[in-house]
Short mmCIF file of C-alpha atoms in Angstrom, two decimals:
data_model
loop_
_atom_site.label_atom_id
_atom_site.label_comp_id
_atom_site.label_asym_id
_atom_site.label_seq_id
_atom_site.Cartn_x
_atom_site.Cartn_y
_atom_site.Cartn_z
CA MET A 1 32.61 121.91 51.57
CA LYS A 2 35.20 123.89 53.47
CA ASN A 3 36.10 120.85 55.51
CA SER A 4 36.78 118.72 52.42
CA LYS A 5 38.99 121.48 50.98
CA ASN A 6 40.90 121.74 54.22
CA LEU A 7 41.42 117.98 54.34
CA SER A 8 42.59 117.97 50.75
CA LEU A 9 44.98 120.83 51.47
CA PHE A 10 46.26 119.04 54.60
CA GLY A 11 46.82 115.86 52.60
CA ARG A 12 48.77 117.68 49.91
CA THR A 13 50.86 119.43 52.62
CA SER A 14 51.72 116.12 54.31
CA LYS A 15 52.82 114.63 50.98
CA LEU A 16 55.01 117.65 50.28
CA GLN A 17 56.60 117.34 53.74
CA ARG A 18 57.35 113.66 53.22
CA LEU A 19 58.88 114.33 49.80
CA PHE A 20 61.01 117.13 51.26
CA LEU A 21 62.32 114.93 54.08
CA ILE A 22 63.13 112.08 51.69
CA ALA A 23 65.06 114.45 49.44
CA LEU A 24 66.89 115.97 52.40
CA PHE A 25 68.01 112.57 53.79
CA SER A 26 69.13 111.51 50.33
CA VAL A 27 71.29 114.61 49.97
CA LEU A 28 72.78 114.12 53.44
CA ALA A 29 73.51 110.47 52.73
CA ILE A 30 75.14 111.30 49.43
CA GLY A 31 77.09 114.11 51.11
CA ALA A 32 78.22 111.83 53.91
CA TYR A 33 79.25 109.16 51.47
CA ALA A 34 81.12 111.68 49.37
CA GLN A 35 82.97 113.09 52.44
CA SER A 36 84.58 109.74 53.41
CA LYS A 37 87.68 108.46 51.69
CA THR A 38 90.58 106.06 51.96
CA VAL A 39 94.01 107.33 52.99
CA SER A 40 97.22 105.35 52.56
CA GLY A 41 100.83 106.13 53.25
CA THR A 42 104.16 105.17 54.77
CA VAL A 43 105.62 105.91 58.22
CA VAL A 44 109.42 106.13 58.56
CA ASP A 45 111.94 107.42 61.11
CA GLN A 46 114.51 110.20 60.67
CA THR A 47 116.86 107.87 58.82
CA GLY A 48 114.19 106.73 56.38
CA GLU A 49 113.78 103.29 57.95
CA PRO A 50 110.16 102.06 58.04
CA ILE A 51 108.50 101.96 61.46
CA ILE A 52 106.70 98.68 62.06
CA GLY A 53 103.59 98.70 64.25
CA ALA A 54 103.02 102.46 64.40
CA ASN A 55 99.45 103.43 65.36
CA VAL A 56 97.47 105.35 62.72
CA VAL A 57 94.10 106.55 64.04
CA VAL A 58 91.43 109.00 62.87
CA LYS A 59 91.49 111.67 65.59
CA GLY A 60 88.53 111.53 67.93
CA THR A 61 87.46 108.05 66.81
CA THR A 62 88.41 104.42 67.30
CA ASN A 63 88.96 103.95 63.58
CA GLY A 64 92.62 102.98 63.24
CA ILE A 65 95.25 100.57 61.96
CA ILE A 66 98.93 99.74 62.50
CA THR A 67 101.71 99.89 59.92
CA ASP A 68 102.97 96.68 58.29
CA LEU A 69 106.52 95.37 57.89
CA ASP A 70 107.27 98.07 55.33
CA GLY A 71 105.78 100.85 57.44
CA ARG A 72 102.76 101.14 55.13
CA PHE A 73 99.12 101.59 56.05
CA THR A 74 95.72 101.93 54.34
CA LEU A 75 92.93 103.49 56.38
CA SER A 76 89.35 103.68 55.08
CA ASN A 77 86.33 105.76 56.16
CA VAL A 78 88.45 108.83 56.78
CA PRO A 79 86.54 112.17 56.75
CA ASP A 80 87.59 114.36 53.83
CA LYS A 81 88.61 117.19 56.15
CA GLY A 82 89.57 114.96 59.08
CA THR A 83 92.83 114.54 60.97
CA ILE A 84 94.79 111.38 61.57
CA SER A 85 97.15 110.79 64.50
CA ILE A 86 100.34 108.72 64.15
CA SER A 87 102.16 107.48 67.26
CA PHE A 88 104.85 105.00 68.27
CA ILE A 89 106.82 104.35 71.47
CA GLY A 90 109.97 106.48 71.63
CA TYR A 91 108.73 108.96 69.02
CA GLN A 92 106.74 112.18 69.16
CA ASP A 93 103.07 111.90 68.23
CA GLN A 94 102.16 113.58 64.96
CA GLU A 95 98.78 114.82 63.72
CA ILE A 96 98.18 115.43 60.00
CA SER A 97 95.17 116.98 58.26
CA VAL A 98 94.03 114.87 55.29
CA ALA A 99 92.05 117.62 53.57
CA GLY A 100 92.72 117.14 49.86
CA LYS A 101 95.16 114.27 50.55
CA THR A 102 94.91 110.53 49.99
CA ASN A 103 98.57 109.54 50.19
CA LEU A 104 100.91 110.48 53.02
CA GLN A 105 104.64 110.21 53.69
CA VAL A 106 105.11 110.55 57.46
CA THR A 107 108.45 110.97 59.25
CA LEU A 108 108.35 110.58 63.04
CA GLN A 109 110.84 112.42 65.24
CA GLU A 110 112.46 110.81 68.28
CA ASP A 111 110.93 111.80 71.63
CA ASN A 112 114.00 113.25 73.33
CA ALA A 113 112.09 113.85 76.56
CA MET A 114 111.52 110.12 76.95
CA LEU A 115 114.85 108.93 75.67
CA ASP A 116 116.73 111.47 77.76
CA GLU A 117 115.08 110.36 81.02
CA VAL A 118 117.88 109.96 83.53
CA VAL A 119 118.36 107.00 85.87
CA VAL A 120 121.09 106.55 88.47
CA VAL A 121 123.76 104.04 87.46
CA GLY A 122 127.18 103.35 88.90
CA TYR A 123 128.87 106.54 90.04
CA GLY A 124 126.62 108.87 88.09
CA THR A 125 123.54 109.07 85.92
CA GLN A 126 122.79 107.80 82.45
CA LYS A 127 120.10 108.25 79.85
CA LYS A 128 117.50 105.53 79.90
CA ILE A 129 118.04 104.85 76.20
CA ASN A 130 121.66 103.87 76.88
CA VAL A 131 120.93 101.56 79.83
CA THR A 132 121.35 97.89 78.93
CA GLY A 133 121.64 96.35 82.41
CA ALA A 134 118.87 95.21 84.76
CA ILE A 135 117.94 98.28 86.81
CA ALA A 136 114.92 99.16 88.96
CA GLN A 137 114.20 102.47 90.70
CA VAL A 138 111.72 103.84 93.22
CA ASP A 139 111.19 107.52 94.05
CA ASN A 140 110.44 109.39 97.27
CA LYS A 141 106.69 109.64 96.70
CA GLU A 142 106.24 105.88 96.52
CA LEU A 143 108.61 105.23 99.42
CA LYS A 144 106.59 107.35 101.83
CA MET A 145 103.47 105.28 101.16
CA ALA A 146 104.94 102.41 103.20
CA PRO A 147 103.96 102.31 106.91
CA SER A 148 107.43 101.58 108.28
CA GLY A 149 109.86 103.39 110.53
CA SER A 150 112.97 102.03 108.77
CA LEU A 151 114.10 102.95 105.28
CA SER A 152 114.97 99.34 104.43
CA GLY A 153 111.51 98.19 105.52
CA MET A 154 109.91 100.70 103.14
CA LEU A 155 111.46 98.93 100.15
CA ALA A 156 109.45 95.74 100.71
CA GLY A 157 107.43 95.04 97.57
CA ARG A 158 108.51 98.28 95.89
CA LEU A 159 111.27 97.05 93.57
CA PRO A 160 111.18 93.96 91.35
CA GLY A 161 114.00 91.54 92.13
CA LEU A 162 114.55 92.88 95.67
CA ILE A 163 113.87 90.55 98.60
CA SER A 164 113.20 92.19 101.97
CA LYS A 165 113.36 90.05 105.14
CA GLN A 166 112.42 91.68 108.43
CA SER A 167 113.00 89.37 111.39
CA SER A 168 112.12 91.73 114.24
CA GLY A 169 109.64 94.45 115.03
CA GLN A 170 111.55 95.79 118.02
CA PRO A 171 111.85 99.60 117.88
CA GLY A 172 115.25 100.56 116.53
CA ALA A 173 115.97 96.98 115.43
CA ASP A 174 113.25 96.59 112.80
CA GLY A 175 115.48 97.07 109.77
CA ALA A 176 115.13 94.52 106.99
CA ASN A 177 117.84 92.42 105.39
CA LEU A 178 117.90 93.10 101.65
CA TYR A 179 118.84 90.63 98.94
CA ILE A 180 118.89 91.19 95.19
CA ARG A 181 117.67 88.21 93.19
CA GLY A 182 118.16 85.89 96.15
CA ASN A 183 121.29 85.31 98.21
CA GLY A 184 124.28 86.40 96.17
CA ALA A 185 128.00 85.94 96.69
CA GLY A 186 129.61 86.28 100.11
CA ASP A 187 127.02 86.92 102.82
CA GLY A 188 124.46 87.83 100.17
CA SER A 189 124.33 91.49 101.17
CA PRO A 190 124.35 94.00 98.29
CA LEU A 191 126.79 96.89 98.11
CA ILE A 192 125.32 100.16 99.47
CA VAL A 193 126.23 103.46 97.77
CA ILE A 194 124.92 106.79 99.10
CA ASP A 195 125.42 109.79 96.79
CA GLY A 196 128.38 108.01 95.20
CA VAL A 197 130.01 107.03 98.51
CA ILE A 198 130.27 103.33 99.40
CA THR A 199 129.13 102.41 102.93
CA ASP A 200 129.09 99.15 104.87
CA TYR A 201 125.54 99.41 106.17
CA PHE A 202 122.08 100.41 105.02
CA PRO A 203 121.30 103.89 106.36
CA SER A 204 118.58 104.62 108.88
CA PHE A 205 117.92 108.25 107.96
CA SER A 206 114.51 109.70 107.24
CA PRO A 207 112.77 108.85 103.93
CA ASP A 208 112.10 112.59 103.52
CA GLU A 209 115.80 112.98 102.71
CA VAL A 210 115.72 110.45 99.86
CA GLU A 211 115.20 111.43 96.23
CA SER A 212 115.34 107.90 94.79
CA ILE A 213 116.65 104.40 95.41
CA THR A 214 117.98 102.30 92.53
CA ILE A 215 119.06 98.68 92.49
CA LEU A 216 121.55 97.26 90.00
CA LYS A 217 120.63 93.63 89.58
CA ASP A 218 122.99 92.05 87.07
CA ALA A 219 126.70 92.00 86.24
CA THR A 220 126.30 94.45 83.34
CA ALA A 221 124.73 97.13 85.51
CA ALA A 222 127.02 96.63 88.51
CA ALA A 223 130.31 96.01 86.68
CA VAL A 224 131.72 99.43 87.58
CA TYR A 225 131.97 98.33 91.24
CA GLY A 226 133.85 95.12 90.49
CA VAL A 227 133.90 92.13 92.84
CA ARG A 228 132.28 94.04 95.70
CA ALA A 229 129.07 94.19 93.66
CA ALA A 230 128.77 90.43 93.24
CA ALA A 231 125.51 90.44 95.24
CA GLY A 232 124.14 93.55 93.50
CA VAL A 233 124.19 97.26 94.30
CA ILE A 234 121.72 99.58 96.02
CA LEU A 235 122.17 103.23 95.05
CA ILE A 236 120.62 105.87 97.32
CA THR A 237 120.34 109.43 96.01
CA THR A 238 119.45 112.12 98.54
CA LYS A 239 117.48 115.26 97.74
CA ARG A 240 119.20 118.39 96.48
CA GLY A 241 118.13 121.96 95.96
CA ALA A 242 116.24 123.24 92.92
CA VAL A 243 116.10 126.57 91.09
CA GLN A 244 113.02 128.01 92.78
CA LYS A 245 111.89 130.28 95.56
CA PRO A 246 112.71 128.96 99.04
CA THR A 247 110.04 126.50 100.13
CA VAL A 248 109.50 125.00 103.58
CA THR A 249 107.67 121.66 103.90
CA TYR A 250 106.41 119.82 106.96
CA ASN A 251 105.49 116.13 107.12
CA GLY A 252 104.15 114.38 110.17
CA SER A 253 102.49 111.10 111.04
CA LEU A 254 101.20 109.09 113.98
CA THR A 255 101.04 105.29 113.74
CA LEU A 256 99.61 102.71 116.13
CA SER A 257 100.88 99.13 116.13
CA GLN A 258 99.60 95.86 117.55
CA ASN A 259 100.38 92.21 117.02
CA THR A 260 98.48 91.07 113.95
CA ASP A 261 98.15 87.53 115.27
CA PHE A 262 99.18 85.55 118.31
CA PRO A 263 98.31 82.01 119.48
CA LYS A 264 95.59 81.71 122.10
CA PHE A 265 96.80 79.78 125.15
CA LEU A 266 94.94 77.88 127.83
CA ASN A 267 94.04 79.67 131.04
CA GLY A 268 94.95 78.18 134.44
CA PRO A 269 91.94 75.86 135.02
CA ASP A 270 91.94 74.65 131.40
CA TYR A 271 95.68 73.99 131.58
CA ALA A 272 95.15 71.92 134.74
CA TYR A 273 92.30 69.93 133.14
CA TRP A 274 94.23 68.97 130.01
CA TYR A 275 97.43 68.29 131.96
CA ASN A 276 95.52 65.84 134.16
CA LYS A 277 93.86 64.33 131.07
CA ALA A 278 97.25 63.69 129.44
CA ARG A 279 98.55 61.95 132.57
CA GLU A 280 95.36 59.92 132.80
CA LEU A 281 95.77 58.69 129.23
CA GLN A 282 99.32 57.62 130.13
CA GLY A 283 98.10 55.73 133.16
CA ASP A 284 99.52 58.19 135.67
CA SER A 285 97.77 59.87 138.57
CA GLN A 286 96.43 63.41 138.30
CA VAL A 287 98.49 66.32 139.60
CA PHE A 288 95.91 69.09 139.96
CA THR A 289 93.06 68.55 142.38
CA ALA A 290 89.66 70.26 142.28
CA GLU A 291 90.73 72.34 145.29
CA MET A 292 93.80 73.59 143.41
CA VAL A 293 91.71 74.52 140.37
CA GLN A 294 89.32 76.50 142.58
CA LYS A 295 92.27 78.36 144.11
CA MET A 296 93.40 79.23 140.58
CA ARG A 297 90.02 80.82 139.95
CA ASP A 298 90.09 82.64 143.28
CA GLY A 299 93.77 83.65 143.03
CA VAL A 300 94.71 82.62 146.55
CA ASP A 301 97.49 80.69 148.27
CA GLY A 302 100.00 81.27 145.49
CA TRP A 303 97.67 80.13 142.71
CA GLY A 304 96.48 82.32 139.86
CA ASN A 305 94.92 82.52 136.44
CA THR A 306 97.24 84.75 134.41
CA ASN A 307 96.96 85.69 130.75
CA TRP A 308 100.61 86.50 130.14
CA TYR A 309 99.90 87.86 126.66
CA ASP A 310 97.59 90.56 128.01
CA LYS A 311 100.07 91.36 130.77
CA VAL A 312 102.97 91.88 128.37
CA TYR A 313 101.57 93.17 125.08
CA GLY A 314 99.75 96.43 124.45
CA THR A 315 99.59 99.08 121.72
CA GLY A 316 102.74 100.67 120.34
CA THR A 317 103.02 104.16 118.87
CA ARG A 318 105.29 105.78 116.31
CA THR A 319 105.49 109.53 115.82
CA HIS A 320 107.38 111.09 112.94
CA HIS A 321 108.03 114.77 112.19
CA ASN A 322 110.13 116.29 109.42
CA ILE A 323 110.77 119.86 108.29
CA SER A 324 112.67 120.53 105.06
CA ALA A 325 113.61 123.63 103.11
CA THR A 326 114.73 123.84 99.49
CA GLY A 327 115.37 126.52 96.90
CA GLY A 328 118.08 128.38 95.09
CA SER A 329 119.16 130.20 91.97
CA ASP A 330 121.25 129.40 88.93
CA ARG A 331 124.38 129.90 91.03
CA VAL A 332 123.52 128.35 94.40
CA ARG A 333 121.00 125.64 95.32
CA PHE A 334 120.30 124.21 98.77
CA PHE A 335 118.33 121.53 100.56
CA ALA A 336 118.11 121.18 104.34
CA SER A 337 116.11 118.74 106.41
CA ILE A 338 115.63 117.89 110.07
CA GLY A 339 113.54 114.96 111.21
CA TYR A 340 112.50 113.33 114.48
CA LEU A 341 111.21 109.80 115.01
CA ASN A 342 109.91 108.39 118.30
CA GLU A 343 108.81 104.77 118.70
CA ASP A 344 107.31 103.12 121.76
CA GLY A 345 106.96 99.38 121.34
CA ASN A 346 103.87 97.36 122.14
CA ILE A 347 105.91 95.90 125.03
CA ASP A 348 106.84 98.31 127.84
CA ASN A 349 110.40 99.67 128.09
CA TYR A 350 111.19 99.10 124.41
CA GLY A 351 111.66 102.41 122.62
CA TYR A 352 113.63 104.23 119.97
CA ASN A 353 114.36 107.91 119.32
CA ARG A 354 116.14 109.29 116.28
CA LEU A 355 117.05 112.82 115.24
CA ASN A 356 118.18 113.28 111.61
CA LEU A 357 119.90 116.24 110.02
CA ARG A 358 120.90 116.73 106.39
CA SER A 359 122.13 119.67 104.34
CA ASN A 360 123.09 119.56 100.65
CA ILE A 361 124.51 122.65 98.92
CA ASP A 362 125.49 123.04 95.26
CA ALA A 363 127.28 126.21 94.17
CA LYS A 364 128.40 127.03 90.65
CA LEU A 365 131.62 128.95 91.20
CA THR A 366 132.60 129.29 87.54
CA LYS A 367 131.36 127.89 84.23
CA SER A 368 133.54 124.83 84.69
CA LEU A 369 133.76 124.55 88.49
CA THR A 370 130.97 123.45 90.83
CA PHE A 371 131.24 123.17 94.60
CA THR A 372 129.11 120.47 96.25
CA LEU A 373 128.72 120.00 99.99
CA GLY A 374 126.73 117.26 101.71
CA VAL A 375 126.44 117.05 105.48
CA SER A 376 124.37 114.50 107.35
CA GLY A 377 124.14 113.16 110.87
CA ARG A 378 121.84 111.45 113.29
CA ILE A 379 121.48 110.92 117.01
CA GLU A 380 119.87 107.69 118.19
CA LYS A 381 118.70 106.41 121.53
CA ARG A 382 117.50 102.84 122.06
CA ASP A 383 115.71 101.71 125.18
CA SER A 384 115.39 98.02 125.95
CA PRO A 385 115.77 95.70 128.94
CA ARG A 386 118.39 92.99 129.22
CA TYR A 387 116.24 90.51 127.34
CA SER A 388 115.53 91.20 123.70
CA ALA A 389 112.20 91.07 121.89
CA ASN A 390 113.90 89.64 118.81
CA PRO A 391 112.51 86.12 118.24
CA ASP A 392 115.96 84.86 117.20
CA ASP A 393 117.62 85.83 120.50
CA TRP A 394 117.98 83.50 123.48
CA HIS A 395 115.34 83.79 126.19
CA ASN A 396 113.57 86.58 124.32
CA VAL A 397 110.44 88.06 125.88
CA PRO A 398 107.91 86.64 123.35
CA GLN A 399 109.35 83.19 123.99
CA GLN A 400 108.98 83.67 127.75
CA VAL A 401 105.34 84.67 127.29
CA ILE A 402 104.72 81.39 125.48
CA ARG A 403 106.50 79.25 128.10
CA ALA A 404 105.20 80.95 131.25
CA LEU A 405 102.71 78.81 133.20
CA PRO A 406 99.18 80.23 133.41
CA TYR A 407 98.23 78.85 136.87
CA VAL A 408 100.43 81.26 138.85
CA PRO A 409 99.84 84.94 139.61
CA ASP A 410 101.84 87.60 137.81
CA THR A 411 103.09 89.15 141.07
CA TYR A 412 103.59 87.98 144.64
CA GLU A 413 103.50 89.94 147.90
CA TYR A 414 106.17 89.19 150.51
CA GLU A 415 106.93 91.25 153.61
CA GLY A 416 105.20 94.29 152.15
CA LYS A 417 107.04 94.16 148.86
CA THR A 418 105.74 93.13 145.44
CA TYR A 419 107.80 90.77 143.31
CA ASN A 420 107.33 89.58 139.73
CA VAL A 421 106.72 85.82 139.62
CA SER A 422 109.01 83.38 137.86
CA THR A 423 107.81 79.99 136.69
CA PRO A 424 109.89 76.84 136.08
CA THR A 425 110.23 75.22 132.67
CA ALA A 426 112.06 72.17 131.33
CA SER A 427 115.21 74.29 131.01
CA SER A 428 115.58 77.65 132.76
CA PRO A 429 112.86 79.57 134.64
CA VAL A 430 110.97 82.32 132.82
CA ALA A 431 109.64 85.61 134.20
CA PRO A 432 108.23 87.81 131.42
CA LEU A 433 107.40 90.84 133.58
CA ALA A 434 110.67 90.68 135.50
CA SER A 435 112.60 90.43 132.23
CA ILE A 436 110.91 93.62 131.04
CA ASN A 437 110.92 95.71 134.21
CA GLU A 438 113.82 94.46 136.32
CA SER A 439 116.61 93.53 133.92
CA GLY A 440 119.27 95.60 132.21
CA TYR A 441 121.29 98.48 133.59
#
């Protein structure tokens, strides 16, 4: 009897629970439905002109819409006490609570921080909003990401419209030729301006001294320089002091360099085999006998099996150190930098050393008078033999490596002395090791 009462009580309890849950969900659903509404309005600028394409989004959700041609919008499913966010490029974002509101009149304010962004143009700076010419700019942080010892080489691929052509990897001669939008007037070289001063060459100072590099690509942007800017303008702005406590910064790097690719050439015996084969196909007699080929392998009687590439090329190193200090007050600001670069090429006796120094001082003497001083200098030392490693130069070392015959030794002993071997070619003899170690003065 007790069990049947308990079951009956349990059944009634379960029914009451189900009824309670159904009622609760109904109330929540009604409440949720009642808390959503539709909000409409108009978005204009400070002059009252409608803003087309402004983003209107319920904060914290993906529920949004853009304004039409009249700056109007209608957004549904907006929480009664929610917040909507209105944004548009060039204007400050605005957030508005819609509690008790269904119609909004929104006025966006111009974003002065964005419109007042300064870029270097001509002989000074200009707000980005006022720039109408084709201009591109790269800053110091992005420049230093490039693994190059020359400032011009660091610009490769960094600025749209700038073509960088590096024809040599020889230490101290690895600067790139720069062209803006292809070869322009004259020799195609753009005008170089450093801190407002026109120069005839692209500088080779340390990238740690550079604040930004700007290129002026069209006639509108470069008009201030006249005819000299027919091929474009490259503006280099060096670092200056800031209102802060004096800060000392050190940057250093070590880089290893090797040839990325080089043709594989025949060794001495293989050269002899294919040379004989070519003569055989022409109906001529062979030049190299089996005895000669064996002497190549043994390296005796003036024969050899020399891999000239391995004899000439190795691993190059580049070491860079820079120490800079900056700081100042409202009256005086300073920046000073000293840098050292050492390069040893992947061919012996090719090297480059550079010491850079720069100091920029800005002093506010009176409210209307400012004194600015910029001092820079560098000391360079280039080491190279008589024959260049530049592939465009006559009898350059890489060319000699390609033309040198592989069936001779690299050195020859005569009367107790060791001499570098020269091999004949169709034109003049070549001697890669002698050109590196025994030429020049």
